[in-house]
Tab-separated table of C-alpha atoms in Angstrom:
chain	number	residue	atom	x	y	z
A	1	MET	CA	-7.218	-29.934	2.676
A	2	GLY	CA	-7.215	-27.704	-0.258
A	3	PHE	CA	-9.707	-24.808	-1.612
A	4	SER	CA	-12.181	-25.019	-3.607
A	5	ASN	CA	-11.936	-23.627	-7.502
A	6	ASP	CA	-14.361	-20.983	-6.450
A	7	ARG	CA	-12.556	-20.203	-2.949
A	8	VAL	CA	-9.378	-20.365	-4.886
A	9	LEU	CA	-11.039	-17.888	-7.752
A	10	ASP	CA	-12.825	-15.590	-4.501
A	11	ARG	CA	-9.184	-15.606	-2.924
A	12	PHE	CA	-7.857	-14.278	-6.517
A	13	SER	CA	-10.240	-11.397	-6.664
A	14	MET	CA	-9.771	-10.168	-3.572
A	15	ILE	CA	-5.000	-10.187	-3.854
A	16	SER	CA	-6.267	-8.806	-7.926
A	17	ARG	CA	-8.466	-6.230	-5.935
A	18	PHE	CA	-5.470	-5.393	-2.713
A	19	ALA	CA	-2.971	-5.372	-5.386
A	20	GLN	CA	-5.295	-2.636	-7.820
A	21	LEU	CA	-4.555	-0.331	-4.593
A	22	ILE	CA	-0.891	-1.032	-3.379
A	23	ALA	CA	-0.039	-0.326	-6.462
A	24	THR	CA	-2.279	3.021	-6.201
A	25	VAL	CA	-0.355	3.844	-3.160
A	26	ILE	CA	2.582	3.939	-5.257
A	27	VAL	CA	2.596	5.391	-8.494
A	28	CYS	CA	0.229	8.430	-7.092
A	29	TRP	CA	2.260	9.707	-4.100
A	30	PRO	CA	1.387	11.680	-1.348
A	31	ALA	CA	3.643	14.411	-3.448
A	32	LEU	CA	0.894	14.772	-5.839
A	33	ALA	CA	-0.416	17.543	-4.180
A	34	LEU	CA	2.939	19.220	-4.125
A	35	ALA	CA	4.150	19.427	-6.804
A	36	ALA	CA	2.753	19.985	-10.703
A	37	GLY	CA	3.419	17.110	-12.102
A	38	PRO	CA	3.734	13.465	-10.920
A	39	VAL	CA	6.526	12.508	-8.758
A	40	TYR	CA	7.653	8.366	-8.460
A	41	ASP	CA	10.291	8.630	-6.343
A	42	VAL	CA	9.459	5.495	-3.729
A	43	ASP	CA	12.654	3.420	-2.995
A	44	LEU	CA	10.963	1.108	-0.571
A	45	TYR	CA	8.346	-0.337	0.529
A	46	ALA	CA	6.896	-2.889	3.016
A	47	LEU	CA	3.389	-4.241	3.658
A	48	MET	CA	2.282	-5.796	6.778
A	49	SER	CA	-0.225	-8.838	7.412
A	50	GLY	CA	-2.621	-8.621	9.785
A	51	SER	CA	-5.704	-6.745	11.025
A	52	CYS	CA	-6.750	-2.630	12.590
A	53	ARG	CA	-8.296	-3.463	15.832
A	54	ASN	CA	-9.120	0.300	14.999
A	55	VAL	CA	-9.169	3.293	12.327
A	56	THR	CA	-10.289	6.347	12.919
A	57	VAL	CA	-11.190	9.155	10.802
A	58	ALA	CA	-12.506	12.491	12.071
A	59	GLY	CA	-14.886	10.090	14.800
A	60	ARG	CA	-15.687	8.032	12.352
A	61	SER	CA	-14.204	4.625	12.168
A	62	TYR	CA	-13.161	1.945	9.625
A	63	SER	CA	-11.946	-1.387	9.499
A	64	CYS	CA	-8.732	-1.340	7.445
A	65	LYS	CA	-7.689	-3.645	3.622
A	66	ALA	CA	-4.503	-3.740	3.676
A	67	VAL	CA	-1.069	-1.131	5.746
A	68	ALA	CA	1.515	-0.222	4.263
A	69	TYR	CA	5.207	1.738	4.503
A	70	PHE	CA	6.340	3.521	2.142
A	71	HIS	CA	9.406	5.804	1.738
A	72	THR	CA	10.922	8.455	-0.867
A	73	LEU	CA	13.877	9.269	-1.787
A	74	ARG	CA	13.257	12.639	-0.330
A	75	GLY	CA	13.197	11.420	2.818
A	76	ARG	CA	9.877	11.413	3.096
A	77	SER	CA	7.941	8.714	4.966
A	78	GLU	CA	4.410	7.191	5.890
A	79	PHE	CA	2.396	4.848	6.937
A	80	THR	CA	-0.616	4.197	4.729
A	81	VAL	CA	-3.878	2.664	5.417
A	82	VAL	CA	-6.544	1.683	2.919
A	83	LEU	CA	-9.948	1.874	4.276
A	84	ASP	CA	-12.393	-0.945	3.904
A	85	ASP	CA	-15.227	1.995	2.855
A	86	PRO	CA	-18.419	0.139	1.624
A	87	ALA	CA	-19.300	4.250	-0.043
A	88	ASP	CA	-15.790	4.912	-1.244
A	89	LYS	CA	-13.147	2.059	-2.475
A	90	SER	CA	-10.273	5.067	-3.106
A	91	HIS	CA	-10.343	5.995	0.247
A	92	ILE	CA	-6.547	5.690	1.844
A	93	ILE	CA	-4.715	7.787	4.572
A	94	SER	CA	-1.287	7.835	5.257
A	95	PHE	CA	-0.017	9.080	8.141
A	96	SER	CA	2.769	11.641	6.636
A	97	GLY	CA	5.773	12.878	8.154
A	98	GLU	CA	9.968	13.874	7.239
A	99	SER	CA	11.045	13.075	10.874
A	100	THR	CA	12.186	9.231	12.430
A	101	GLU	CA	13.901	8.115	15.049
A	102	ARG	CA	14.558	3.957	16.157
A	103	THR	CA	15.677	4.466	19.472
A	104	GLN	CA	15.754	0.346	20.086
A	105	ASP	CA	16.507	-2.240	16.946
A	106	ASN	CA	12.481	-2.952	17.210
A	107	LEU	CA	11.250	0.109	17.845
A	108	PHE	CA	10.815	2.364	14.660
A	109	GLU	CA	8.538	6.301	15.220
A	110	LEU	CA	7.887	8.696	12.927
A	111	ALA	CA	6.459	12.530	13.908
A	112	VAL	CA	3.732	12.503	11.751
A	113	ASP	CA	3.689	16.968	10.278
A	114	ARG	CA	0.308	15.571	7.266
A	115	MET	CA	-2.549	13.293	6.779
A	116	LEU	CA	-3.146	12.707	3.652
A	117	LEU	CA	-6.408	11.938	2.651
A	118	LYS	CA	-7.371	10.252	-0.418
A	119	SER	CA	-10.995	9.594	-1.811
A	120	SER	CA	-13.113	9.655	-5.243
A	121	ASP	CA	-13.998	12.336	-5.445
A	122	ARG	CA	-10.744	14.026	-5.011
A	123	PRO	CA	-9.556	16.098	-8.412
A	124	ARG	CA	-6.984	13.114	-10.511
A	125	VAL	CA	-3.502	13.150	-12.468
A	126	ASP	CA	-3.399	9.943	-14.519
A	127	GLY	CA	-6.120	9.090	-13.900
A	128	LEU	CA	-4.990	8.322	-10.202
A	129	PRO	CA	-6.596	10.401	-6.958
A	130	VAL	CA	-4.762	13.419	-6.281
A	131	PRO	CA	-4.506	13.635	-1.977
A	132	LEU	CA	-5.942	15.927	0.342
A	133	VAL	CA	-3.068	17.751	2.469
A	134	GLU	CA	-3.782	18.308	5.984
A	135	MET	CA	-0.663	19.690	8.132
A	136	SER	CA	-1.395	18.017	11.614
A	137	THR	CA	0.683	16.709	14.683
A	138	GLY	CA	1.164	13.257	16.098
A	139	SER	CA	3.168	10.336	15.461
A	140	CYS	CA	3.478	6.152	14.742
A	141	ARG	CA	5.226	3.871	16.631
A	142	GLN	CA	6.142	0.436	15.680
A	143	VAL	CA	6.589	-2.115	17.597
A	144	GLY	CA	9.450	-4.295	15.444
A	145	SER	CA	12.159	-4.218	12.541
A	146	PHE	CA	11.995	-3.576	8.964
A	147	ILE	CA	15.616	-5.651	8.892
A	148	THR	CA	14.214	-8.315	10.323
A	149	ARG	CA	11.300	-8.228	8.293
A	150	GLN	CA	8.989	-9.633	11.391
A	151	VAL	CA	6.399	-6.482	12.553
A	152	SER	CA	4.540	-6.861	15.862
A	153	THR	CA	1.947	-3.338	16.398
A	154	ILE	CA	1.692	-0.451	14.517
A	155	THR	CA	-0.298	2.680	16.082
A	156	CYS	CA	-0.467	5.946	14.978
A	157	ALA	CA	-2.780	9.107	16.609
A	158	ALA	CA	-2.594	13.091	15.019
A	159	THR	CA	-4.556	15.877	14.203
A	160	ASP	CA	-4.687	18.258	11.998
A	161	GLN	CA	-5.211	21.901	11.926
A	162	ASN	CA	-8.668	21.707	12.306
A	163	GLY	CA	-9.087	19.803	15.116
A	164	LYS	CA	-9.762	16.447	13.182
A	165	LYS	CA	-8.360	13.375	14.533
A	166	TYR	CA	-6.542	9.882	13.268
A	167	GLU	CA	-5.554	6.649	14.492
A	168	LEU	CA	-4.515	3.924	14.005
A	169	SER	CA	-3.809	0.594	15.279
A	170	PHE	CA	-2.956	-2.927	13.227
A	171	GLU	CA	-1.759	-5.911	15.491
A	172	SER	CA	0.556	-8.116	12.947
A	173	ASP	CA	-0.497	-11.370	12.631
A	174	GLY	CA	2.737	-12.413	12.584
A	175	SER	CA	3.666	-13.030	9.071
A	176	PRO	CA	7.085	-10.922	8.015
A	177	MET	CA	6.710	-8.275	6.524
A	178	THR	CA	7.020	-8.081	2.380
A	179	LEU	CA	9.582	-5.277	2.160
A	180	ARG	CA	10.559	-4.059	-1.364
A	181	ARG	CA	13.910	-1.631	-2.575
A	182	LEU	CA	12.936	0.046	-5.953
A	183	ARG	CA	15.095	1.168	-8.718
A	184	GLN	CA	14.364	3.795	-9.455
A	185	SER	CA	13.802	5.082	-13.139
A	186	THR	CA	11.417	7.773	-15.279
A	187	LEU	CA	8.061	7.064	-14.959
A	188	PRO	CA	6.046	4.494	-16.592
A	189	SER	CA	3.593	5.096	-19.666
A	190	GLU	CA	0.461	3.436	-19.846
A	191	ARG	CA	1.109	0.413	-20.961
A	192	GLN	CA	4.033	-0.472	-18.531
A	193	ARG	CA	2.768	0.670	-15.459
A	194	ALA	CA	-0.491	-1.834	-16.781
A	195	ARG	CA	2.850	-4.076	-17.080
A	196	GLN	CA	3.923	-4.057	-13.570
A	197	ILE	CA	0.437	-3.995	-11.511
A	198	ALA	CA	-0.389	-7.183	-13.782
A	199	GLN	CA	3.323	-8.822	-12.383
A	200	LEU	CA	2.609	-7.924	-8.385
A	201	GLU	CA	-1.153	-9.447	-9.350
A	202	CYS	CA	0.145	-12.957	-10.749
A	203	ARG	CA	3.356	-12.912	-7.530
A	204	LEU	CA	0.174	-12.342	-5.089
A	205	LYS	CA	-1.827	-15.446	-7.295
A	206	ALA	CA	1.280	-17.659	-7.569
A	207	ARG	CA	1.333	-16.621	-3.483
A	208	ALA	CA	-2.130	-17.108	-2.692
A	209	ALA	CA	-2.693	-20.607	-4.526
A	210	GLN	CA	0.795	-21.875	-2.830
A	211	VAL	CA	2.804	-22.424	-5.689
A	212	LEU	CA	6.015	-23.712	-4.940
A	213	PRO	CA	9.432	-21.922	-5.730
A	214	ARG	CA	10.396	-24.284	-8.671
A	215	ASP	CA	6.337	-24.497	-10.318
A	216	THR	CA	6.395	-20.021	-9.995
A	217	THR	CA	8.029	-19.204	-13.502
A	218	ALA	CA	5.954	-22.172	-15.046
A	219	PHE	CA	2.881	-19.581	-13.424
A	220	MET	CA	4.833	-16.401	-13.477
A	221	ILE	CA	4.077	-17.406	-17.291
A	222	ARG	CA	0.957	-18.304	-17.468
A	223	CYS	CA	-0.329	-15.548	-15.233
A	224	LEU	CA	1.383	-13.528	-17.881
A	225	GLY	CA	0.190	-14.504	-20.569
A	226	GLU	CA	-3.355	-14.241	-19.706
A	227	ASP	CA	-3.622	-10.888	-19.247
A	228	ASP	CA	-1.387	-10.528	-22.034
A	229	SER	CA	-4.615	-12.464	-23.921
A	230	LYS	CA	-7.030	-9.167	-22.579
A	231	PRO	CA	-7.894	-5.973	-24.443
A	232	VAL	CA	-6.478	-2.810	-23.334
A	233	ASP	CA	-8.359	0.643	-23.064
A	234	GLY	CA	-7.990	1.176	-26.347
A	235	GLN	CA	-9.051	-1.339	-27.868
A	236	ARG	CA	-11.997	-2.212	-26.966
């Protein structure tokens, strides 16, 4: 049985918002909080498919929209959680650290030394919120492997220097993670960045519509053409 048009459109809308949130995380990397200008040094990211059994931020519980892992050329890693917060669409937290360990083939651990907190009321650089950095202690534990692209669970727990606690308990739905290695270049222009986001959105739309591999190119051309027909901010 196929999806109705309304259900497909609703799913496209949800995926589009998801893509924009993930693009925000990629472009506005946590090092923004420690540098004078934007830093664009993410060299790998992995998107996980599943659900959060528990996300706690300073005693308040949330559900989540997305969970992802990021790694930078500087050696810093983080598990990032896009929170489902009706009061703040820019609410994102990250468990961040430099020390990682793989004690077994299917066990990856990250020592957390800071929490990175993004919200709509944070200062902005290039229109994106700069995270608040809270020095913290804790750890994240991923059962699964980036090599096989299979993950079972992710659990994180950290406490910041003010005693606030942060927790994550994520369970995979069994789908392979989406793993990407990024070629580094200079910070993209606004137009280039918009194009990158549009391409990501179109790929996610193709996946949601279950487009066959042989039809993907035509779908992407048509999808990007529709995006190009929309006026950019400066022309509205």
